[in-house]
Amino acid sequence: MSQDQQAVNGVSCVSKVLTLDTMNPNVRRVEYAVRGPIVQRAVQIERELREGVKKPFTEVIKANIGDAHAMGQKPITFFRQVLALCSYPDLLEDNKFPEDAKKRARRILDACGGHSIGAYSASQGIECIRQDVARYIERRDGGIPSSPDNIYLSTGASDAIVTILKLLVCGEGRDRTGVMISIPQYPLYSAALADLAAVQISYYLDEENCWSLNVEELRRALKEAKQYCKPRVLCIINPGNPTGQVQSRQCIEDVIRFAKEEHLFLMADEVYQDNVYADGCKFHSFKKVLFEMGPEFSSTVEMASFHSTSKCYMGECGFRGGYMEVINMDPQVKAQLTKLVSVRLCPPVPGQALLELVVNPPQPDEPSYSTFMKERTAVLAALGEKARLTEETFNSVPGITCNPVQGAMYTFPCISLPQKAIDKAKEEGLIPDMFYCMKLLEEEGICLVPGSGFGQKEGTFHFRMTILPPTEKLKVVLQKIRDFHLRFTQEFS
């Protein structure tokens, strides 16, 4: 009998082909804190509540993920009208729908095979939508040209980010591709690097200076990494996730100079580009700054930038719409990129249709314009108000320090934990901020993500919380966290 066979009650049975020992080891190394153990426990608690188990709370509030509609944000009317028309074209005969919505729907359907969003599209995305994305980028960047040939539509920004990383990762041993990512970081990056067996190069954002990016820190991280890998990629998230900072134009220039000097491919994750709240802060796209720096940079620095329909004022996470624009990519490599995306056939066509509406919204002379602008402005104004409320509330709690939420939709406060709590966490085999967040979930029904899931400086502890709940619910969440933190500190002091 072979080693793969065992006898059970006299009958030989073959062990499973796929086990933890025989599966892809890179997948085992992947971790994704945003949907990690704490979220799985939150789902269990929700089930227990439904079954009548008594808890000190009546609902679980999931403030762990940037899922706007799940938190109660209403969809933009115009977007849903057009998507309804595209999904069920018979509604084009219904006079309840405004003419501009019908016009957009017809244009999208005319570009679809068989006039149906149920048909596959071109792998790079529907051409007229890529043209509109290019025009949108040109408007955003003050007229700097954008070509639809450089636009790739994607399944959210995440899909495009992983695709570009796939192209970039190569080599063995000390020649293995190193990818510079910010700490704290969005766990998509560390998870993708683990999956691709690339080398993660961590550079730390400066918490003392509102999570700013310091080029000297980039140099330090790069110099150390050169001992064990070949650094080839620099990833930037602006506005920041989980840290909510908005980079200054000067900072972006410094990063671009650094990338050119060190011959690095730049990846600019700009999915929160409309989410800027703080006075004196403004979103600057990496592409715009790159081209304003002149041909010495704009004709040489290789870059991909990413945007999504999931964030900003849209919050349409479930449609999985997004795009990337590639700049200065070698034409032969671009052909390989097109081949790689074609293996996935195409991004979801409803997501592409939604992206078309984001980049080509109602215009001032169209009937839907006033409602659209009113809804858009209200969403962003409410987020700005909640950003300020969150910062002020946390900074009023002894033992919690919170930087201004300049942009995006999260706060990443630093929490001071008593030594007894740190010891207790170690006893239970937990990282201290995981212990804190798990206790918060069990006692108050609030689901946050521990800072350790994003990376943090040794000896510091944080959590990430989204500012998306409706204002009144957010006030309740903040009060519960305040009460819990004071109680926790007392319990373990």
CSV table of C-alpha atoms in Angstrom, one decimal:
chain,number,residue,atom,x,y,z
A,1,MET,CA,0.0,0.0,0.0
A,2,SER,CA,1.4,3.4,-0.9
A,3,GLN,CA,2.0,6.1,1.7
A,4,ASP,CA,-1.0,8.0,0.3
A,5,GLN,CA,-3.3,5.1,1.2
A,6,GLN,CA,-4.5,4.0,4.7
A,7,ALA,CA,-6.7,1.1,5.7
A,8,VAL,CA,-9.8,1.9,7.6
A,9,ASN,CA,-11.9,-1.1,8.8
A,10,GLY,CA,-10.0,-3.2,6.3
A,11,VAL,CA,-11.0,-0.9,3.4
A,12,SER,CA,-8.1,1.1,1.8
A,13,CYS,CA,-8.9,4.8,1.4
A,14,VAL,CA,-6.9,7.4,-0.5
A,15,SER,CA,-6.0,10.6,1.4
A,16,LYS,CA,-7.1,13.9,-0.1
A,17,VAL,CA,-5.2,15.3,-3.1
A,18,LEU,CA,-5.5,18.8,-1.7
A,19,THR,CA,-4.5,19.3,2.0
A,20,LEU,CA,-2.9,22.1,4.0
A,21,ASP,CA,0.5,20.4,3.3
A,22,THR,CA,0.0,20.0,-0.4
A,23,MET,CA,-1.8,23.3,-1.2
A,24,ASN,CA,-0.1,26.4,-2.6
A,25,PRO,CA,2.0,27.7,0.3
A,26,ASN,CA,1.8,31.3,-0.9
A,27,VAL,CA,-2.0,31.2,-0.4
A,28,ARG,CA,-1.5,30.0,3.2
A,29,ARG,CA,0.6,33.1,3.8
A,30,VAL,CA,-2.1,35.5,2.6
A,31,GLU,CA,-3.8,37.5,5.3
A,32,TYR,CA,-6.6,40.0,4.8
A,33,ALA,CA,-7.5,41.7,8.1
A,34,VAL,CA,-10.5,43.7,6.8
A,35,ARG,CA,-12.4,40.4,6.6
A,36,GLY,CA,-10.3,38.5,9.2
A,37,PRO,CA,-11.2,36.6,12.4
A,38,ILE,CA,-12.9,39.5,14.1
A,39,VAL,CA,-15.3,39.9,11.2
A,40,GLN,CA,-16.0,36.2,11.2
A,41,ARG,CA,-16.9,36.4,14.9
A,42,ALA,CA,-19.1,39.4,14.2
A,43,VAL,CA,-21.1,37.3,11.7
A,44,GLN,CA,-21.4,34.5,14.4
A,45,ILE,CA,-22.7,37.1,16.9
A,46,GLU,CA,-25.3,38.3,14.4
A,47,ARG,CA,-26.5,34.7,14.0
A,48,GLU,CA,-26.7,34.3,17.8
A,49,LEU,CA,-28.7,37.5,18.1
A,50,ARG,CA,-31.2,36.2,15.5
A,51,GLU,CA,-31.5,33.0,17.5
A,52,GLY,CA,-32.4,34.9,20.6
A,53,VAL,CA,-29.1,34.7,22.5
A,54,LYS,CA,-29.0,37.6,25.0
A,55,LYS,CA,-26.2,40.1,24.5
A,56,PRO,CA,-25.5,43.5,26.1
A,57,PHE,CA,-26.5,45.0,22.6
A,58,THR,CA,-29.2,44.4,20.0
A,59,GLU,CA,-27.2,44.7,16.8
A,60,VAL,CA,-23.6,44.4,15.5
A,61,ILE,CA,-22.4,47.6,13.9
A,62,LYS,CA,-19.8,46.8,11.3
A,63,ALA,CA,-17.4,49.8,11.1
A,64,ASN,CA,-14.7,47.6,9.8
A,65,ILE,CA,-15.0,48.1,6.0
A,66,GLY,CA,-15.6,51.0,3.6
A,67,ASP,CA,-19.0,49.7,2.4
A,68,ALA,CA,-21.1,52.8,2.1
A,69,HIS,CA,-24.4,51.4,1.1
A,70,ALA,CA,-24.3,48.7,3.8
A,71,MET,CA,-23.9,51.6,6.3
A,72,GLY,CA,-27.0,53.2,5.0
A,73,GLN,CA,-25.8,55.6,2.3
A,74,LYS,CA,-28.4,56.1,-0.4
A,75,PRO,CA,-27.4,55.4,-4.0
A,76,ILE,CA,-27.2,58.3,-6.5
A,77,THR,CA,-30.6,58.4,-8.2
A,78,PHE,CA,-29.2,59.1,-11.7
A,79,PHE,CA,-26.8,56.1,-11.5
A,80,ARG,CA,-29.5,53.7,-10.5
A,81,GLN,CA,-32.0,55.0,-13.1
A,82,VAL,CA,-29.5,54.4,-15.9
A,83,LEU,CA,-28.5,51.0,-14.6
A,84,ALA,CA,-32.2,50.0,-14.3
A,85,LEU,CA,-32.7,51.0,-17.9
A,86,CYS,CA,-29.6,49.1,-19.0
A,87,SER,CA,-30.8,46.0,-17.1
A,88,TYR,CA,-34.3,46.1,-18.4
A,89,PRO,CA,-34.5,48.1,-21.6
A,90,ASP,CA,-38.3,47.9,-21.8
A,91,LEU,CA,-38.2,50.7,-19.3
A,92,LEU,CA,-36.9,53.0,-22.0
A,93,GLU,CA,-40.6,53.4,-23.0
A,94,ASP,CA,-41.5,54.5,-19.4
A,95,ASN,CA,-42.0,58.2,-19.0
A,96,LYS,CA,-41.0,58.1,-15.4
A,97,PHE,CA,-37.3,58.2,-16.4
A,98,PRO,CA,-35.6,61.5,-17.4
A,99,GLU,CA,-34.4,61.8,-21.0
A,100,ASP,CA,-30.7,62.2,-20.1
A,101,ALA,CA,-30.9,58.9,-18.2
A,102,LYS,CA,-32.4,57.2,-21.3
A,103,LYS,CA,-29.8,58.8,-23.6
A,104,ARG,CA,-27.0,57.4,-21.4
A,105,ALA,CA,-28.6,54.0,-21.3
A,106,ARG,CA,-29.0,53.9,-25.1
A,107,ARG,CA,-25.4,54.8,-25.6
A,108,ILE,CA,-24.2,52.1,-23.3
A,109,LEU,CA,-26.5,49.5,-24.8
A,110,ASP,CA,-25.5,50.4,-28.3
A,111,ALA,CA,-21.9,49.6,-27.3
A,112,CYS,CA,-22.9,46.2,-25.9
A,113,GLY,CA,-23.1,43.0,-28.0
A,114,GLY,CA,-26.7,42.3,-28.8
A,115,HIS,CA,-27.6,45.6,-27.0
A,116,SER,CA,-27.4,43.7,-23.7
A,117,ILE,CA,-25.2,44.3,-20.6
A,118,GLY,CA,-25.4,40.5,-20.3
A,119,ALA,CA,-22.9,40.1,-23.2
A,120,TYR,CA,-19.1,40.0,-22.8
A,121,SER,CA,-17.3,43.1,-23.7
A,122,ALA,CA,-13.8,43.7,-25.1
A,123,SER,CA,-11.2,42.5,-22.5
A,124,GLN,CA,-9.8,46.0,-22.0
A,125,GLY,CA,-13.4,47.3,-21.5
A,126,ILE,CA,-16.0,48.9,-23.7
A,127,GLU,CA,-14.3,51.3,-26.1
A,128,CYS,CA,-16.7,54.3,-25.7
A,129,ILE,CA,-16.4,54.0,-21.9
A,130,ARG,CA,-12.6,54.0,-22.1
A,131,GLN,CA,-12.9,57.1,-24.3
A,132,ASP,CA,-15.0,58.8,-21.6
A,133,VAL,CA,-12.6,57.8,-18.9
A,134,ALA,CA,-9.8,59.4,-20.9
A,135,ARG,CA,-11.8,62.6,-21.3
A,136,TYR,CA,-12.6,62.6,-17.5
A,137,ILE,CA,-8.9,62.3,-16.7
A,138,GLU,CA,-8.1,65.2,-19.1
A,139,ARG,CA,-10.8,67.4,-17.4
A,140,ARG,CA,-9.5,66.4,-13.9
A,141,ASP,CA,-5.9,67.1,-14.8
A,142,GLY,CA,-6.5,70.5,-16.5
A,143,GLY,CA,-6.1,69.3,-20.1
A,144,ILE,CA,-3.1,67.0,-19.9
A,145,PRO,CA,-3.8,64.4,-22.6
A,146,SER,CA,-5.1,60.9,-21.8
A,147,SER,CA,-5.4,58.1,-24.4
A,148,PRO,CA,-8.2,55.4,-24.3
A,149,ASP,CA,-5.5,53.0,-25.4
A,150,ASN,CA,-3.8,53.4,-22.0
A,151,ILE,CA,-7.1,52.8,-20.1
A,152,TYR,CA,-8.0,49.4,-18.8
A,153,LEU,CA,-11.3,48.9,-17.1
A,154,SER,CA,-11.2,46.5,-14.2
A,155,THR,CA,-13.2,44.6,-11.5
A,156,GLY,CA,-12.8,47.4,-9.0
A,157,ALA,CA,-9.4,48.9,-8.5
A,158,SER,CA,-8.2,45.8,-6.6
A,159,ASP,CA,-8.2,43.6,-9.7
A,160,ALA,CA,-6.1,46.1,-11.7
A,161,ILE,CA,-3.6,46.5,-8.8
A,162,VAL,CA,-3.1,42.8,-8.6
A,163,THR,CA,-2.8,42.5,-12.4
A,164,ILE,CA,0.0,45.2,-12.5
A,165,LEU,CA,1.8,43.5,-9.6
A,166,LYS,CA,1.7,40.2,-11.5
A,167,LEU,CA,3.5,41.9,-14.5
A,168,LEU,CA,6.2,43.3,-12.2
A,169,VAL,CA,7.1,40.3,-10.1
A,170,CYS,CA,10.1,38.2,-11.3
A,171,GLY,CA,13.5,37.0,-10.3
A,172,GLU,CA,14.8,34.6,-7.6
A,173,GLY,CA,16.7,35.1,-4.4
A,174,ARG,CA,18.3,38.5,-4.1
A,175,ASP,CA,16.9,39.3,-7.5
A,176,ARG,CA,13.3,38.8,-6.5
A,177,THR,CA,11.1,41.8,-7.0
A,178,GLY,CA,10.7,44.1,-4.0
A,179,VAL,CA,7.6,46.2,-3.7
A,180,MET,CA,7.6,49.3,-1.4
A,181,ILE,CA,4.3,49.7,0.5
A,182,SER,CA,3.4,52.2,3.2
A,183,ILE,CA,2.9,51.1,6.8
A,184,PRO,CA,0.1,51.3,7.8
A,185,GLN,CA,-1.2,49.9,4.5
A,186,TYR,CA,-4.3,48.5,2.9
A,187,PRO,CA,-4.0,44.7,3.3
A,188,LEU,CA,-4.7,44.1,-0.3
A,189,TYR,CA,-1.1,44.9,-1.0
A,190,SER,CA,0.5,42.6,1.6
A,191,ALA,CA,-1.9,39.9,0.6
A,192,ALA,CA,-1.2,40.2,-3.1
A,193,LEU,CA,2.6,40.2,-2.5
A,194,ALA,CA,2.3,37.1,-0.3
A,195,ASP,CA,0.3,35.4,-3.1
A,196,LEU,CA,2.8,36.3,-5.7
A,197,ALA,CA,5.8,35.5,-3.5
A,198,ALA,CA,7.2,39.0,-4.0
A,199,VAL,CA,9.2,40.8,-1.3
A,200,GLN,CA,7.4,43.4,0.8
A,201,ILE,CA,9.5,46.5,1.6
A,202,SER,CA,7.8,48.5,4.4
A,203,TYR,CA,8.2,52.2,4.6
A,204,TYR,CA,6.6,54.0,7.6
A,205,LEU,CA,4.3,57.0,7.4
A,206,ASP,CA,5.0,59.6,10.1
A,207,GLU,CA,2.2,59.5,12.6
A,208,GLU,CA,3.6,62.5,14.5
A,209,ASN,CA,3.1,64.6,11.3
A,210,CYS,CA,-0.4,63.6,10.3
A,211,TRP,CA,0.7,60.3,8.7
A,212,SER,CA,2.8,62.2,6.1
A,213,LEU,CA,5.3,60.5,3.7
A,214,ASN,CA,8.9,61.4,4.2
A,215,VAL,CA,11.3,60.7,1.3
A,216,GLU,CA,14.2,60.1,3.7
A,217,GLU,CA,12.1,57.2,5.1
A,218,LEU,CA,11.7,55.8,1.5
A,219,ARG,CA,15.5,56.0,1.1
A,220,ARG,CA,16.1,54.2,4.4
A,221,ALA,CA,13.6,51.4,3.5
A,222,LEU,CA,15.1,51.1,0.0
A,223,LYS,CA,18.7,50.9,1.1
A,224,GLU,CA,17.9,48.1,3.6
A,225,ALA,CA,15.9,46.2,1.1
A,226,LYS,CA,18.7,46.2,-1.5
A,227,GLN,CA,20.5,43.7,0.8
A,228,TYR,CA,18.0,41.0,0.1
A,229,CYS,CA,15.8,41.8,-3.0
A,230,LYS,CA,15.6,44.0,-6.1
A,231,PRO,CA,13.3,47.0,-5.4
A,232,ARG,CA,11.3,47.7,-8.5
A,233,VAL,CA,7.9,49.1,-7.4
A,234,LEU,CA,6.7,52.0,-5.2
A,235,CYS,CA,3.0,51.9,-4.1
A,236,ILE,CA,1.3,55.1,-2.9
A,237,ILE,CA,-2.2,55.4,-1.5
A,238,ASN,CA,-3.5,59.0,-1.7
A,239,PRO,CA,-5.8,59.9,0.0
A,240,GLY,CA,-4.6,57.3,2.5
A,241,ASN,CA,-6.2,54.1,3.7
A,242,PRO,CA,-6.3,53.4,6.6
A,243,THR,CA,-4.7,56.7,7.7
A,244,GLY,CA,-6.8,59.3,5.9
A,245,GLN,CA,-4.0,61.7,5.0
A,246,VAL,CA,-3.9,63.8,1.8
A,247,GLN,CA,-0.5,64.3,0.2
A,248,SER,CA,0.7,67.8,-0.6
A,249,ARG,CA,1.8,68.6,-4.1
A,250,GLN,CA,5.4,69.0,-2.9
A,251,CYS,CA,5.3,65.6,-1.4
A,252,ILE,CA,4.1,64.1,-4.7
A,253,GLU,CA,6.9,65.8,-6.6
A,254,ASP,CA,9.5,64.5,-4.1
A,255,VAL,CA,8.1,60.9,-4.5
A,256,ILE,CA,8.2,61.2,-8.3
A,257,ARG,CA,11.8,62.4,-8.2
A,258,PHE,CA,12.7,59.5,-5.9
A,259,ALA,CA,11.0,57.0,-8.2
A,260,LYS,CA,13.0,58.4,-11.2
A,261,GLU,CA,16.3,58.4,-9.3
A,262,GLU,CA,15.9,54.9,-8.1
A,263,HIS,CA,14.3,53.5,-11.3
A,264,LEU,CA,11.1,52.4,-9.7
A,265,PHE,CA,7.7,51.7,-11.3
A,266,LEU,CA,5.1,53.9,-9.5
A,267,MET,CA,1.6,52.6,-8.5
A,268,ALA,CA,-0.8,55.4,-7.5
A,269,ASP,CA,-3.9,54.2,-5.7
A,270,GLU,CA,-6.2,57.2,-6.0
A,271,VAL,CA,-9.6,55.6,-5.3
A,272,TYR,CA,-10.5,58.2,-2.6
A,273,GLN,CA,-9.8,61.2,-4.9
A,274,ASP,CA,-13.1,62.9,-4.2
A,275,ASN,CA,-12.9,62.3,-0.5
A,276,VAL,CA,-11.0,65.4,0.7
A,277,TYR,CA,-12.4,67.2,3.7
A,278,ALA,CA,-9.7,69.2,5.6
A,279,ASP,CA,-9.2,72.9,5.0
A,280,GLY,CA,-6.0,73.6,3.0
A,281,CYS,CA,-6.0,70.0,1.6
A,282,LYS,CA,-6.5,69.3,-2.1
A,283,PHE,CA,-6.2,66.1,-4.2
A,284,HIS,CA,-3.4,66.2,-6.7
A,285,SER,CA,-3.3,63.3,-9.1
A,286,PHE,CA,0.2,61.8,-9.6
A,287,LYS,CA,-0.2,62.0,-13.3
A,288,LYS,CA,-0.9,65.7,-13.3
A,289,VAL,CA,2.1,66.5,-11.1
A,290,LEU,CA,4.3,64.1,-13.2
A,291,PHE,CA,3.4,66.0,-16.4
A,292,GLU,CA,3.7,69.4,-14.8
A,293,MET,CA,7.3,68.5,-13.8
A,294,GLY,CA,8.2,68.4,-17.5
A,295,PRO,CA,9.4,65.9,-20.1
A,296,GLU,CA,12.5,64.8,-18.1
A,297,PHE,CA,9.9,63.1,-15.8
A,298,SER,CA,6.7,62.8,-17.9
A,299,SER,CA,8.4,60.9,-20.7
A,300,THR,CA,10.4,58.5,-18.5
A,301,VAL,CA,8.7,57.6,-15.2
A,302,GLU,CA,6.6,54.5,-15.6
A,303,MET,CA,3.3,54.6,-13.7
A,304,ALA,CA,-0.1,53.0,-13.3
A,305,SER,CA,-2.9,54.9,-11.5
A,306,PHE,CA,-6.1,53.4,-10.2
A,307,HIS,CA,-9.7,54.6,-9.5
A,308,SER,CA,-12.9,52.8,-8.5
A,309,THR,CA,-16.7,53.2,-8.4
A,310,SER,CA,-16.7,51.8,-4.8
A,311,LYS,CA,-15.6,54.9,-2.9
A,312,CYS,CA,-15.9,58.7,-3.1
A,313,TYR,CA,-19.6,59.8,-3.2
A,314,MET,CA,-20.7,56.8,-5.2
A,315,GLY,CA,-20.0,54.0,-2.7
A,316,GLU,CA,-21.1,51.4,-5.3
A,317,CYS,CA,-18.9,48.6,-4.0
A,318,GLY,CA,-20.9,45.6,-5.2
A,319,PHE,CA,-20.8,46.6,-8.9
A,320,ARG,CA,-17.0,46.1,-8.9
A,321,GLY,CA,-16.3,48.9,-11.4
A,322,GLY,CA,-12.8,50.5,-11.8
A,323,TYR,CA,-10.1,51.4,-14.2
A,324,MET,CA,-6.3,51.9,-14.4
A,325,GLU,CA,-4.3,54.2,-16.7
A,326,VAL,CA,-0.8,53.1,-17.6
A,327,ILE,CA,1.8,55.7,-18.5
A,328,ASN,CA,5.2,55.2,-20.3
A,329,MET,CA,4.7,51.4,-20.4
A,330,ASP,CA,6.9,49.5,-22.9
A,331,PRO,CA,4.6,48.7,-25.9
A,332,GLN,CA,5.7,45.1,-25.8
A,333,VAL,CA,4.8,44.8,-22.1
A,334,LYS,CA,1.5,46.6,-22.8
A,335,ALA,CA,0.7,43.8,-25.3
A,336,GLN,CA,1.4,41.3,-22.6
A,337,LEU,CA,-0.9,43.2,-20.2
A,338,THR,CA,-3.7,43.1,-22.8
A,339,LYS,CA,-3.1,39.3,-23.1
A,340,LEU,CA,-3.2,38.9,-19.3
A,341,VAL,CA,-6.5,40.7,-18.9
A,342,SER,CA,-8.0,38.8,-21.8
A,343,VAL,CA,-7.6,35.6,-19.9
A,344,ARG,CA,-10.3,36.9,-17.5
A,345,LEU,CA,-12.5,37.7,-20.5
A,346,CYS,CA,-13.8,41.1,-19.3
A,347,PRO,CA,-14.7,43.2,-16.3
A,348,PRO,CA,-18.3,43.0,-15.2
A,349,VAL,CA,-20.3,45.0,-17.8
A,350,PRO,CA,-22.8,46.5,-15.2
A,351,GLY,CA,-19.7,47.8,-13.4
A,352,GLN,CA,-18.4,49.3,-16.6
A,353,ALA,CA,-21.8,51.0,-17.2
A,354,LEU,CA,-21.6,52.5,-13.7
A,355,LEU,CA,-18.1,53.7,-14.3
A,356,GLU,CA,-19.4,55.4,-17.5
A,357,LEU,CA,-21.8,57.4,-15.4
A,358,VAL,CA,-19.2,58.4,-12.8
A,359,VAL,CA,-16.9,59.8,-15.5
A,360,ASN,CA,-19.8,61.2,-17.6
A,361,PRO,CA,-22.3,62.5,-15.0
A,362,PRO,CA,-25.3,64.8,-15.8
A,363,GLN,CA,-24.3,68.2,-17.2
A,364,PRO,CA,-25.7,71.6,-16.2
A,365,ASP,CA,-28.1,71.7,-19.2
A,366,GLU,CA,-29.6,68.2,-18.5
A,367,PRO,CA,-32.7,67.5,-16.4
A,368,SER,CA,-31.0,65.2,-13.8
A,369,TYR,CA,-28.2,67.7,-13.0
A,370,SER,CA,-29.7,69.5,-10.0
A,371,THR,CA,-30.7,66.3,-8.2
A,372,PHE,CA,-27.3,64.7,-9.0
A,373,MET,CA,-25.4,67.7,-7.7
A,374,LYS,CA,-27.6,67.9,-4.6
A,375,GLU,CA,-27.1,64.2,-3.7
A,376,ARG,CA,-23.3,64.3,-4.5
A,377,THR,CA,-22.7,67.4,-2.4
A,378,ALA,CA,-24.8,66.1,0.5
A,379,VAL,CA,-22.8,62.8,0.7
A,380,LEU,CA,-19.4,64.5,0.7
A,381,ALA,CA,-20.5,67.2,3.1
A,382,ALA,CA,-21.9,64.6,5.6
A,383,LEU,CA,-18.6,62.7,5.3
A,384,GLY,CA,-16.6,65.8,6.0
A,385,GLU,CA,-18.8,66.5,9.1
A,386,LYS,CA,-18.3,62.9,10.3
A,387,ALA,CA,-14.6,63.2,9.8
A,388,ARG,CA,-14.4,66.2,12.1
A,389,LEU,CA,-16.8,64.6,14.7
A,390,THR,CA,-14.7,61.4,14.8
A,391,GLU,CA,-11.4,63.3,15.3
A,392,GLU,CA,-12.8,65.5,18.0
A,393,THR,CA,-14.5,62.7,20.0
A,394,PHE,CA,-11.5,60.4,20.0
A,395,ASN,CA,-9.2,63.2,21.0
A,396,SER,CA,-11.4,63.9,24.0
A,397,VAL,CA,-10.8,60.3,25.4
A,398,PRO,CA,-7.8,59.8,27.7
A,399,GLY,CA,-5.6,57.2,26.0
A,400,ILE,CA,-6.8,57.7,22.4
A,401,THR,CA,-5.0,60.0,20.0
A,402,CYS,CA,-6.4,60.7,16.6
A,403,ASN,CA,-4.9,62.6,13.7
A,404,PRO,CA,-7.2,64.7,11.5
A,405,VAL,CA,-9.2,62.7,9.0
A,406,GLN,CA,-8.1,64.8,6.0
A,407,GLY,CA,-9.6,62.5,3.4
A,408,ALA,CA,-10.8,59.0,2.5
A,409,MET,CA,-13.3,57.4,4.9
A,410,TYR,CA,-11.4,56.0,7.8
A,411,THR,CA,-9.8,57.0,11.1
A,412,PHE,CA,-6.7,55.2,12.5
A,413,PRO,CA,-6.4,56.3,16.1
A,414,CYS,CA,-3.5,55.3,18.4
A,415,ILE,CA,-4.7,53.6,21.6
A,416,SER,CA,-2.7,53.4,24.8
A,417,LEU,CA,-3.1,49.9,26.3
A,418,PRO,CA,-2.1,49.1,30.0
A,419,GLN,CA,0.7,46.6,30.5
A,420,LYS,CA,-1.7,44.2,32.2
A,421,ALA,CA,-3.9,44.1,29.0
A,422,ILE,CA,-0.8,43.5,26.9
A,423,ASP,CA,0.2,40.6,29.2
A,424,LYS,CA,-3.4,39.2,29.1
A,425,ALA,CA,-3.5,39.3,25.3
A,426,LYS,CA,-0.2,37.4,25.1
A,427,GLU,CA,-1.6,34.8,27.6
A,428,GLU,CA,-4.5,34.3,25.2
A,429,GLY,CA,-2.2,34.1,22.1
A,430,LEU,CA,-3.5,37.4,20.7
A,431,ILE,CA,-1.9,40.6,19.5
A,432,PRO,CA,-2.9,43.3,22.0
A,433,ASP,CA,-5.0,45.4,19.7
A,434,MET,CA,-6.8,42.3,18.4
A,435,PHE,CA,-7.5,41.4,22.0
A,436,TYR,CA,-8.9,45.0,22.5
A,437,CYS,CA,-11.1,44.9,19.4
A,438,MET,CA,-12.4,41.4,20.1
A,439,LYS,CA,-13.4,42.5,23.6
A,440,LEU,CA,-15.1,45.6,22.2
A,441,LEU,CA,-17.0,43.4,19.8
A,442,GLU,CA,-18.1,41.0,22.5
A,443,GLU,CA,-19.1,43.8,25.0
A,444,GLU,CA,-20.5,46.5,22.7
A,445,GLY,CA,-21.3,44.9,19.4
A,446,ILE,CA,-18.9,47.1,17.4
A,447,CYS,CA,-16.7,45.6,14.8
A,448,LEU,CA,-13.4,47.4,14.1
A,449,VAL,CA,-10.2,46.2,12.5
A,450,PRO,CA,-7.1,46.0,14.8
A,451,GLY,CA,-4.1,48.2,13.6
A,452,SER,CA,-1.9,45.1,13.5
A,453,GLY,CA,-3.9,44.0,10.4
A,454,PHE,CA,-2.5,47.1,8.5
A,455,GLY,CA,1.0,47.2,10.0
A,456,GLN,CA,2.2,49.7,12.7
A,457,LYS,CA,5.4,50.7,14.4
A,458,GLU,CA,6.6,48.2,17.0
A,459,GLY,CA,5.1,49.0,20.4
A,460,THR,CA,2.2,51.1,19.1
A,461,PHE,CA,-1.5,50.0,18.9
A,462,HIS,CA,-4.3,51.2,16.7
A,463,PHE,CA,-7.6,50.3,15.2
A,464,ARG,CA,-9.2,51.3,11.9
A,465,MET,CA,-12.8,52.6,11.9
A,466,THR,CA,-14.9,53.7,9.0
A,467,ILE,CA,-16.7,57.1,9.3
A,468,LEU,CA,-19.5,55.9,7.1
A,469,PRO,CA,-22.3,55.2,9.6
A,470,PRO,CA,-25.1,57.8,9.5
A,471,THR,CA,-24.3,60.7,11.8
A,472,GLU,CA,-26.7,59.7,14.6
A,473,LYS,CA,-25.5,56.1,14.6
A,474,LEU,CA,-21.8,57.3,14.4
A,475,LYS,CA,-22.4,59.3,17.6
A,476,VAL,CA,-23.6,56.2,19.3
A,477,VAL,CA,-20.6,54.2,18.0
A,478,LEU,CA,-18.2,56.9,19.2
A,479,GLN,CA,-19.8,57.0,22.6
A,480,LYS,CA,-19.7,53.2,23.0
A,481,ILE,CA,-16.0,53.1,22.1
A,482,ARG,CA,-15.3,56.0,24.5
A,483,ASP,CA,-17.1,54.1,27.4
A,484,PHE,CA,-15.5,50.9,26.5
A,485,HIS,CA,-12.0,52.4,26.4
A,486,LEU,CA,-12.4,54.0,29.8
A,487,ARG,CA,-13.8,50.7,31.2
A,488,PHE,CA,-11.0,48.6,29.6
A,489,THR,CA,-8.3,50.9,30.9
A,490,GLN,CA,-9.7,50.7,34.4
A,491,GLU,CA,-10.1,46.9,34.2
A,492,PHE,CA,-6.4,46.4,33.3
A,493,SER,CA,-4.7,49.2,35.3
